[in-house]
Amino acid sequence: MGYKVDAEGFYGEYGGAYIPEMLYPNIRELENNYMKIVSSDSFQNKFRLLLRDYAGRPTPLFRAERLSAHYGTQIFLKREDLNHTGAHKINNTIGQILVATHLKKKRIIAETGAGQHGVATATVCALTGMECIVYMGALDVERQAPNVKKMKMLGAEVVPVHSGNKTLKDATNEAIRDWISHPVDTHYIIGSVVGPHPYPDMVTRFQSVISEEIRIQLMEKTGRDYPDYLVACVGGGSNAAGAYYHYLEDRRVRLISAEAAGLGVDSGYTAATSLLGRPGIIHGSRTLLMQDDDGQIEEPYSISAGLDYPGVGPLHAWLAESGRATVYAITDEEALQAAMLCTRKEGIIPALETAHALAALEKIKPGIKDVVVLNLSGRGDKDMETYIDKLEI
Ligand SMILES: *Cc1c(COP(=O)(O)O)cnc(C)c1O
């Protein structure tokens, strides 16, 4: 069995589209059109131009000499942190805003937890002059004030959601409700490889530019177009899916996923979804999901807002279950130490999410001749308060 999505939208037994009947028209329209649009020359020309001149691609593949010496191996960092807005998320929002334009949509909705996806969405809406509404749990609106300000400056309307726990899940419900009442003029930009088919596949394709570039850049630097180890952090799983895409069927490449253990896998304060999750349905797809015996979704916890999610994209559920990817759960403390090491060895302050991938370098013990590519998903500016507090800087 392969690792690309099948005709019904499944990866193995994960994925699909489990949605309320009232959403069928919206999802059908997208499902029937996305491949046609994405593979057209006119889309590809616009997408490639914006990735280059707006996002700043290709992002460099950097040979991290001092980190390599520290671990006794050859480490290359794929610098997604150098993208406009500071992370890989912009690859996806550029792709989706172009799909929305092709479908003649006038209005964009999104939901956001920490605000990073909200900012990436508001950014491309400003770029294209599209109306933008971002749903956000009322608690998150309070906790993420700088991102809320950014979205507002970019012209987005931020709608605080006061139901439930006032966090991401509640914001998602509100966004879905909005989409059901605006089926004709509105596109819903989902921020990771989650949600009903075709979102996981569509977002993976937009992010796959990462592994497309890694292949070319590794060839130039090492004379070989694949690494021995490919390391990425997994929240919903979009940066990992993009970094893995062109290597999914290449068994020479060991895929290493880092998820958030929080205070520890057994602590009750964790987001180690693929280790602790059981099959269930969240946000319209069947995947691994942290839930209690009654099927109630358990509240996730991680120091890193981008990994603080109770599910995982269906591709990653399948990669973990089939053994294609090796998953390590990284604690808050391990991530903090890895962030410090990367900063001091390479002069790069990584995002807290990325720090989980960096901490996985401690676990895999690569050899001196092994080539390790690590997807440096984002920069750490947004996490400075946490670093200052926890690392006593
Ligand atoms: C949002 C985010 C993540 C987690 O999202 P994925 O979809 O798993 O990639 C990881 N790193 C950074 C820097 C992020 O902003």
Short mmCIF file of C-alpha atoms and ligand atoms in Angstrom, two decimals:
data_model
loop_
_atom_site.label_atom_id
_atom_site.label_comp_id
_atom_site.label_asym_id
_atom_site.label_seq_id
_atom_site.Cartn_x
_atom_site.Cartn_y
_atom_site.Cartn_z
CA MET A 1 0.00 0.00 0.00
CA GLY A 2 1.29 3.46 -0.90
CA TYR A 3 1.39 6.67 1.05
CA LYS A 4 -0.37 8.97 -1.39
CA VAL A 5 -4.07 9.60 -0.94
CA ASP A 6 -6.41 7.11 -2.67
CA ALA A 7 -9.45 7.98 -4.82
CA GLU A 8 -11.76 8.05 -1.78
CA GLY A 9 -9.47 10.34 0.17
CA PHE A 10 -7.90 7.72 2.41
CA TYR A 11 -4.39 6.95 3.61
CA GLY A 12 -4.70 3.31 4.62
CA GLU A 13 -7.68 3.36 6.97
CA TYR A 14 -7.34 7.06 7.80
CA GLY A 15 -8.79 10.16 6.17
CA GLY A 16 -12.05 10.39 4.23
CA ALA A 17 -14.68 13.10 4.57
CA TYR A 18 -16.99 12.68 7.59
CA ILE A 19 -18.98 15.87 7.36
CA PRO A 20 -22.51 17.12 8.01
CA GLU A 21 -24.73 16.79 4.95
CA MET A 22 -25.05 20.56 4.74
CA LEU A 23 -21.35 20.81 3.91
CA TYR A 24 -21.52 18.39 0.96
CA PRO A 25 -21.87 21.10 -1.73
CA ASN A 26 -18.80 23.02 -0.45
CA ILE A 27 -16.59 19.94 -0.16
CA ARG A 28 -17.81 18.47 -3.47
CA GLU A 29 -17.00 21.69 -5.31
CA LEU A 30 -13.47 21.62 -3.93
CA GLU A 31 -12.99 17.90 -4.46
CA ASN A 32 -14.22 18.07 -8.06
CA ASN A 33 -12.01 21.02 -8.96
CA TYR A 34 -8.83 21.14 -6.90
CA MET A 35 -6.70 18.77 -9.00
CA LYS A 36 -7.77 20.42 -12.24
CA ILE A 37 -6.93 23.86 -10.85
CA VAL A 38 -3.68 22.91 -9.12
CA SER A 39 -2.29 21.13 -12.17
CA SER A 40 -3.20 23.92 -14.63
CA ASP A 41 -0.38 26.03 -16.08
CA SER A 42 -2.08 29.26 -15.10
CA PHE A 43 -2.25 28.18 -11.43
CA GLN A 44 1.29 26.83 -11.37
CA ASN A 45 2.72 30.00 -12.93
CA LYS A 46 1.05 32.22 -10.33
CA PHE A 47 1.87 29.86 -7.45
CA ARG A 48 5.56 29.58 -8.38
CA LEU A 49 5.91 33.33 -8.91
CA LEU A 50 4.44 34.14 -5.49
CA LEU A 51 6.49 31.45 -3.76
CA ARG A 52 9.60 33.01 -5.25
CA ASP A 53 8.97 36.75 -5.12
CA TYR A 54 6.58 37.00 -2.18
CA ALA A 55 7.46 34.13 0.19
CA GLY A 56 11.17 34.20 -0.71
CA ARG A 57 11.66 30.67 -2.06
CA PRO A 58 13.66 28.60 -2.55
CA THR A 59 14.56 28.61 1.12
CA PRO A 60 18.22 27.68 1.71
CA LEU A 61 19.44 24.23 2.73
CA PHE A 62 22.10 25.12 5.29
CA ARG A 63 24.97 22.82 6.29
CA ALA A 64 25.00 23.18 10.09
CA GLU A 65 28.70 22.59 10.80
CA ARG A 66 28.78 23.06 14.56
CA LEU A 67 25.59 21.13 15.22
CA SER A 68 26.96 18.35 12.97
CA ALA A 69 30.21 18.23 14.98
CA HIS A 70 28.20 18.10 18.21
CA TYR A 71 26.21 15.06 17.08
CA GLY A 72 28.99 13.45 15.01
CA THR A 73 26.96 13.42 11.80
CA GLN A 74 26.10 15.63 8.78
CA ILE A 75 23.16 17.89 9.52
CA PHE A 76 21.43 20.13 6.99
CA LEU A 77 18.73 22.60 8.04
CA LYS A 78 15.94 23.37 5.58
CA ARG A 79 15.35 27.04 6.37
CA GLU A 80 11.54 27.40 6.28
CA ASP A 81 12.03 30.01 9.02
CA LEU A 82 13.27 32.40 6.32
CA ASN A 83 9.90 32.47 4.55
CA HIS A 84 7.83 35.66 4.67
CA THR A 85 5.89 35.58 7.99
CA GLY A 86 8.51 33.28 9.50
CA ALA A 87 7.34 29.73 8.81
CA HIS A 88 6.18 27.22 6.21
CA LYS A 89 2.48 28.11 6.69
CA ILE A 90 2.61 30.73 3.94
CA ASN A 91 3.23 28.01 1.27
CA ASN A 92 -0.23 26.66 1.98
CA THR A 93 -2.10 29.96 2.30
CA ILE A 94 -0.67 31.17 -1.02
CA GLY A 95 -1.85 27.94 -2.68
CA GLN A 96 -5.33 28.13 -1.17
CA ILE A 97 -5.91 31.82 -1.90
CA LEU A 98 -5.16 31.05 -5.56
CA VAL A 99 -7.61 28.12 -5.53
CA ALA A 100 -10.22 30.45 -3.97
CA THR A 101 -9.59 33.01 -6.71
CA HIS A 102 -9.97 30.34 -9.43
CA LEU A 103 -13.28 29.29 -7.84
CA LYS A 104 -14.36 32.98 -7.89
CA LYS A 105 -14.73 33.19 -4.12
CA LYS A 106 -15.04 36.62 -2.54
CA ARG A 107 -14.68 35.82 1.12
CA ILE A 108 -12.14 33.81 3.15
CA ILE A 109 -12.73 32.22 6.53
CA ALA A 110 -10.20 30.49 8.74
CA GLU A 111 -9.82 29.34 12.31
CA THR A 112 -6.68 29.73 14.35
CA GLY A 113 -5.40 28.64 17.74
CA ALA A 114 -2.11 30.38 18.43
CA GLY A 115 -2.75 32.81 15.60
CA GLN A 116 0.06 31.75 13.25
CA HIS A 117 -2.30 30.33 10.62
CA GLY A 118 -4.59 33.33 11.10
CA VAL A 119 -1.71 35.69 10.34
CA ALA A 120 -0.63 33.67 7.28
CA THR A 121 -4.24 33.74 6.02
CA ALA A 122 -4.75 37.47 6.72
CA THR A 123 -1.46 38.09 4.88
CA VAL A 124 -2.56 36.48 1.59
CA CYS A 125 -6.00 38.10 1.90
CA ALA A 126 -4.34 41.53 2.10
CA LEU A 127 -2.18 40.54 -0.85
CA THR A 128 -5.18 39.65 -3.01
CA GLY A 129 -7.76 42.10 -1.61
CA MET A 130 -9.99 39.31 -0.29
CA GLU A 131 -12.36 39.75 2.67
CA CYS A 132 -10.99 37.79 5.66
CA ILE A 133 -12.75 36.50 8.76
CA VAL A 134 -10.73 34.60 11.36
CA TYR A 135 -12.48 32.64 14.11
CA MET A 136 -10.52 32.32 17.31
CA GLY A 137 -11.40 30.98 20.77
CA ALA A 138 -11.97 33.89 23.17
CA LEU A 139 -9.29 32.50 25.50
CA ASP A 140 -6.80 32.36 22.62
CA VAL A 141 -7.67 35.94 21.63
CA GLU A 142 -6.50 36.99 25.09
CA ARG A 143 -3.40 34.76 25.13
CA GLN A 144 -2.20 35.66 21.64
CA ALA A 145 -2.60 39.43 21.62
CA PRO A 146 0.34 40.23 19.26
CA ASN A 147 -1.00 37.91 16.53
CA VAL A 148 -4.52 39.34 16.96
CA LYS A 149 -3.07 42.82 16.42
CA LYS A 150 -1.21 41.64 13.32
CA MET A 151 -4.36 40.10 11.81
CA LYS A 152 -6.28 43.32 12.46
CA MET A 153 -3.53 45.45 10.94
CA LEU A 154 -3.64 43.16 7.89
CA GLY A 155 -7.35 43.96 7.57
CA ALA A 156 -8.87 40.73 8.91
CA GLU A 157 -11.90 40.61 11.15
CA VAL A 158 -11.07 38.50 14.22
CA VAL A 159 -14.18 36.91 15.73
CA PRO A 160 -13.77 35.69 19.34
CA VAL A 161 -15.68 32.44 20.01
CA HIS A 162 -17.17 32.19 23.51
CA SER A 163 -18.59 28.64 23.38
CA GLY A 164 -17.05 25.49 24.91
CA ASN A 165 -13.47 25.81 26.17
CA LYS A 166 -13.07 28.99 24.09
CA THR A 167 -10.12 27.44 22.19
CA LEU A 168 -9.30 25.95 18.78
CA LYS A 169 -12.02 23.27 18.62
CA ASP A 170 -14.72 25.86 19.31
CA ALA A 171 -13.29 28.23 16.71
CA THR A 172 -13.34 25.35 14.17
CA ASN A 173 -17.01 24.65 14.89
CA GLU A 174 -17.83 28.30 14.33
CA ALA A 175 -15.88 28.41 11.04
CA ILE A 176 -17.77 25.33 9.79
CA ARG A 177 -21.08 26.94 10.76
CA ASP A 178 -20.09 30.06 8.78
CA TRP A 179 -19.15 27.95 5.74
CA ILE A 180 -22.49 26.13 5.80
CA SER A 181 -24.32 29.46 5.70
CA HIS A 182 -22.09 30.87 2.91
CA PRO A 183 -21.65 27.93 0.48
CA VAL A 184 -21.33 30.00 -2.70
CA ASP A 185 -19.01 32.94 -2.11
CA THR A 186 -16.72 31.65 0.68
CA HIS A 187 -13.59 29.49 0.83
CA TYR A 188 -12.40 27.98 4.10
CA ILE A 189 -8.59 27.97 4.40
CA ILE A 190 -7.55 25.08 6.64
CA GLY A 191 -4.03 25.49 8.02
CA SER A 192 -2.61 21.97 8.11
CA VAL A 193 -2.95 18.51 6.54
CA VAL A 194 -6.15 17.93 8.53
CA GLY A 195 -9.88 18.18 7.86
CA PRO A 196 -12.03 16.32 5.34
CA HIS A 197 -10.68 15.13 1.98
CA PRO A 198 -9.45 16.88 -0.17
CA TYR A 199 -7.79 19.23 2.35
CA PRO A 200 -5.03 16.88 3.60
CA ASP A 201 -3.96 16.08 0.03
CA MET A 202 -4.31 19.66 -1.23
CA VAL A 203 -2.27 21.12 1.64
CA THR A 204 0.36 18.36 1.27
CA ARG A 205 0.75 19.26 -2.40
CA PHE A 206 1.27 22.95 -1.60
CA GLN A 207 3.84 22.11 1.07
CA SER A 208 5.58 19.51 -1.13
CA VAL A 209 7.68 22.33 -2.59
CA ILE A 210 9.84 21.75 0.52
CA SER A 211 10.96 18.24 -0.49
CA GLU A 212 11.11 19.26 -4.14
CA GLU A 213 13.77 21.80 -3.17
CA ILE A 214 15.55 19.48 -0.71
CA ARG A 215 16.15 16.98 -3.52
CA ILE A 216 17.82 19.55 -5.78
CA GLN A 217 19.77 21.25 -2.99
CA LEU A 218 21.06 17.98 -1.48
CA MET A 219 22.22 16.86 -4.92
CA GLU A 220 24.21 20.08 -5.29
CA LYS A 221 25.74 19.81 -1.83
CA THR A 222 26.36 16.08 -1.41
CA GLY A 223 26.07 14.53 -4.88
CA ARG A 224 23.10 12.49 -3.69
CA ASP A 225 19.48 13.62 -3.80
CA TYR A 226 18.19 11.90 -0.67
CA PRO A 227 19.09 11.98 3.04
CA ASP A 228 19.46 9.00 5.38
CA TYR A 229 17.25 10.69 7.95
CA LEU A 230 14.54 13.28 7.40
CA VAL A 231 13.35 14.94 10.59
CA ALA A 232 10.31 17.18 11.17
CA CYS A 233 7.93 18.15 13.94
CA VAL A 234 4.28 17.17 13.66
CA GLY A 235 1.35 19.19 14.97
CA GLY A 236 -1.30 18.68 12.32
CA GLY A 237 1.59 17.60 10.15
CA SER A 238 1.87 20.03 7.22
CA ASN A 239 5.56 20.94 7.38
CA ALA A 240 6.42 17.25 7.85
CA ALA A 241 4.14 16.19 4.98
CA GLY A 242 5.82 18.73 2.70
CA ALA A 243 9.32 17.67 3.72
CA TYR A 244 8.48 13.95 3.32
CA TYR A 245 6.37 14.11 0.15
CA HIS A 246 8.91 13.21 -2.53
CA TYR A 247 10.51 10.59 -0.27
CA LEU A 248 7.37 8.82 0.95
CA GLU A 249 7.98 5.73 -1.19
CA ASP A 250 11.81 5.88 -0.93
CA ARG A 251 12.77 3.37 1.74
CA ARG A 252 16.36 4.57 1.84
CA VAL A 253 15.09 7.62 3.70
CA ARG A 254 14.15 7.13 7.35
CA LEU A 255 11.29 9.48 8.27
CA ILE A 256 11.50 10.83 11.82
CA SER A 257 8.49 12.65 13.29
CA ALA A 258 8.68 14.61 16.53
CA GLU A 259 5.48 15.17 18.42
CA ALA A 260 4.91 17.01 21.68
CA ALA A 261 5.03 14.94 24.87
CA GLY A 262 4.33 18.08 26.92
CA LEU A 263 5.15 17.30 30.57
CA GLY A 264 5.55 13.59 29.63
CA VAL A 265 3.60 10.99 27.67
CA ASP A 266 1.95 9.60 30.81
CA SER A 267 1.54 12.89 32.66
CA GLY A 268 -1.94 13.76 31.41
CA TYR A 269 -0.44 16.99 30.03
CA THR A 270 0.61 15.95 26.55
CA ALA A 271 -0.09 16.17 22.83
CA ALA A 272 1.59 12.87 21.85
CA THR A 273 -1.25 12.00 19.50
CA SER A 274 0.14 9.15 17.43
CA LEU A 275 1.52 7.40 20.52
CA LEU A 276 -1.58 7.80 22.71
CA GLY A 277 -4.33 8.28 20.14
CA ARG A 278 -6.95 5.79 19.02
CA PRO A 279 -8.92 5.93 15.78
CA GLY A 280 -11.70 8.46 15.86
CA ILE A 281 -13.17 11.32 13.87
CA ILE A 282 -12.08 14.93 14.29
CA HIS A 283 -12.58 17.90 11.95
CA GLY A 284 -14.13 15.65 9.32
CA SER A 285 -11.51 12.95 8.97
CA ARG A 286 -10.78 9.57 10.54
CA THR A 287 -7.45 9.69 12.30
CA LEU A 288 -5.62 8.99 15.54
CA LEU A 289 -7.11 11.07 18.27
CA MET A 290 -6.52 11.51 22.00
CA GLN A 291 -9.84 10.52 23.58
CA ASP A 292 -11.19 9.03 26.79
CA ASP A 293 -13.08 5.73 27.04
CA ASP A 294 -16.33 7.49 26.12
CA GLY A 295 -14.80 8.93 22.95
CA GLN A 296 -14.60 12.45 24.40
CA ILE A 297 -11.66 14.37 22.96
CA GLU A 298 -9.00 14.96 25.60
CA GLU A 299 -7.59 18.45 25.99
CA PRO A 300 -4.03 18.44 24.64
CA TYR A 301 -1.11 20.26 26.22
CA SER A 302 2.24 21.40 24.87
CA ILE A 303 4.53 24.34 25.58
CA SER A 304 4.35 24.91 21.83
CA ALA A 305 1.05 26.31 20.59
CA GLY A 306 1.50 24.86 17.09
CA LEU A 307 1.77 21.27 18.37
CA ASP A 308 -1.04 21.60 20.89
CA TYR A 309 -3.63 19.62 18.92
CA PRO A 310 -5.55 16.45 19.96
CA GLY A 311 -5.45 14.88 16.47
CA VAL A 312 -2.94 14.48 13.68
CA GLY A 313 -3.33 14.55 9.89
CA PRO A 314 -4.51 11.19 8.46
CA LEU A 315 -1.29 10.78 6.45
CA HIS A 316 0.71 10.87 9.68
CA ALA A 317 -1.63 8.45 11.45
CA TRP A 318 -0.94 6.05 8.57
CA LEU A 319 2.83 6.69 8.49
CA ALA A 320 3.02 6.00 12.24
CA GLU A 321 0.78 2.94 12.21
CA SER A 322 2.45 1.34 9.19
CA GLY A 323 5.89 1.94 10.68
CA ARG A 324 7.00 4.09 7.71
CA ALA A 325 7.74 6.97 10.11
CA THR A 326 9.36 6.64 13.52
CA VAL A 327 7.69 8.92 16.03
CA TYR A 328 9.44 10.37 19.06
CA ALA A 329 7.54 12.22 21.76
CA ILE A 330 9.59 15.19 22.96
CA THR A 331 8.97 16.85 26.31
CA ASP A 332 8.79 20.61 26.85
CA GLU A 333 12.11 20.46 28.67
CA GLU A 334 13.86 18.52 25.88
CA ALA A 335 12.55 21.01 23.33
CA LEU A 336 13.77 23.99 25.35
CA GLN A 337 17.27 22.51 25.66
CA ALA A 338 17.36 21.73 21.93
CA ALA A 339 16.29 25.29 21.10
CA MET A 340 19.16 26.61 23.21
CA LEU A 341 21.66 24.24 21.58
CA CYS A 342 20.64 25.26 18.05
CA THR A 343 20.80 28.93 19.02
CA ARG A 344 24.28 28.66 20.54
CA LYS A 345 25.74 26.35 17.87
CA GLU A 346 24.27 27.96 14.76
CA GLY A 347 23.00 31.43 15.70
CA ILE A 348 19.45 30.44 14.75
CA ILE A 349 16.64 30.86 17.30
CA PRO A 350 14.06 28.25 16.22
CA ALA A 351 10.31 28.22 16.84
CA LEU A 352 9.29 26.07 19.82
CA GLU A 353 7.56 23.65 17.43
CA THR A 354 10.80 23.24 15.47
CA ALA A 355 12.71 22.74 18.73
CA HIS A 356 10.86 19.42 19.10
CA ALA A 357 12.34 18.25 15.78
CA LEU A 358 15.79 19.41 16.91
CA ALA A 359 15.42 17.42 20.14
CA ALA A 360 14.79 14.26 18.11
CA LEU A 361 18.45 14.47 17.02
CA GLU A 362 19.26 13.24 20.55
CA LYS A 363 17.21 10.09 19.94
CA ILE A 364 18.21 8.90 16.49
CA LYS A 365 22.00 8.55 16.90
CA PRO A 366 22.98 8.93 13.24
CA GLY A 367 26.44 7.82 12.07
CA ILE A 368 29.33 10.06 11.01
CA LYS A 369 28.62 9.53 7.29
CA ASP A 370 24.86 9.80 7.57
CA VAL A 371 23.12 12.78 6.01
CA VAL A 372 20.38 14.22 8.20
CA VAL A 373 17.96 16.84 6.86
CA LEU A 374 15.92 18.65 9.49
CA ASN A 375 13.00 20.82 8.47
CA LEU A 376 13.46 24.07 10.38
CA SER A 377 9.77 24.92 10.19
CA GLY A 378 9.84 28.40 11.75
CA ARG A 379 11.67 31.13 13.58
CA GLY A 380 11.53 31.73 17.32
CA ASP A 381 10.60 35.41 17.52
CA LYS A 382 7.02 34.57 18.50
CA ASP A 383 8.30 32.37 21.34
CA MET A 384 10.72 34.81 22.97
CA GLU A 385 8.53 35.36 26.02
CA THR A 386 8.49 31.62 26.73
CA TYR A 387 12.23 31.27 26.17
CA ILE A 388 12.97 34.22 28.46
CA ASP A 389 10.74 32.79 31.13
CA LYS A 390 11.71 29.09 30.94
CA LEU A 391 15.39 29.40 30.09
CA GLU A 392 15.87 32.27 32.58
CA ILE A 393 17.53 34.49 30.00
C1 LIG B 1 2.10 25.78 12.88
C2 LIG B 1 3.50 25.37 13.03
C3 LIG B 1 3.88 24.01 13.14
C4 LIG B 1 2.88 22.89 13.24
O1 LIG B 1 2.06 22.72 12.14
P1 LIG B 1 2.26 21.52 11.11
O2 LIG B 1 1.03 21.55 10.30
O3 LIG B 1 2.42 20.27 11.91
O4 LIG B 1 3.48 21.82 10.32
C5 LIG B 1 5.22 23.69 13.17
N1 LIG B 1 6.18 24.65 13.15
C6 LIG B 1 5.86 25.97 13.06
C7 LIG B 1 6.95 26.97 13.05
C8 LIG B 1 4.52 26.37 13.00
O5 LIG B 1 4.22 27.68 12.93
#
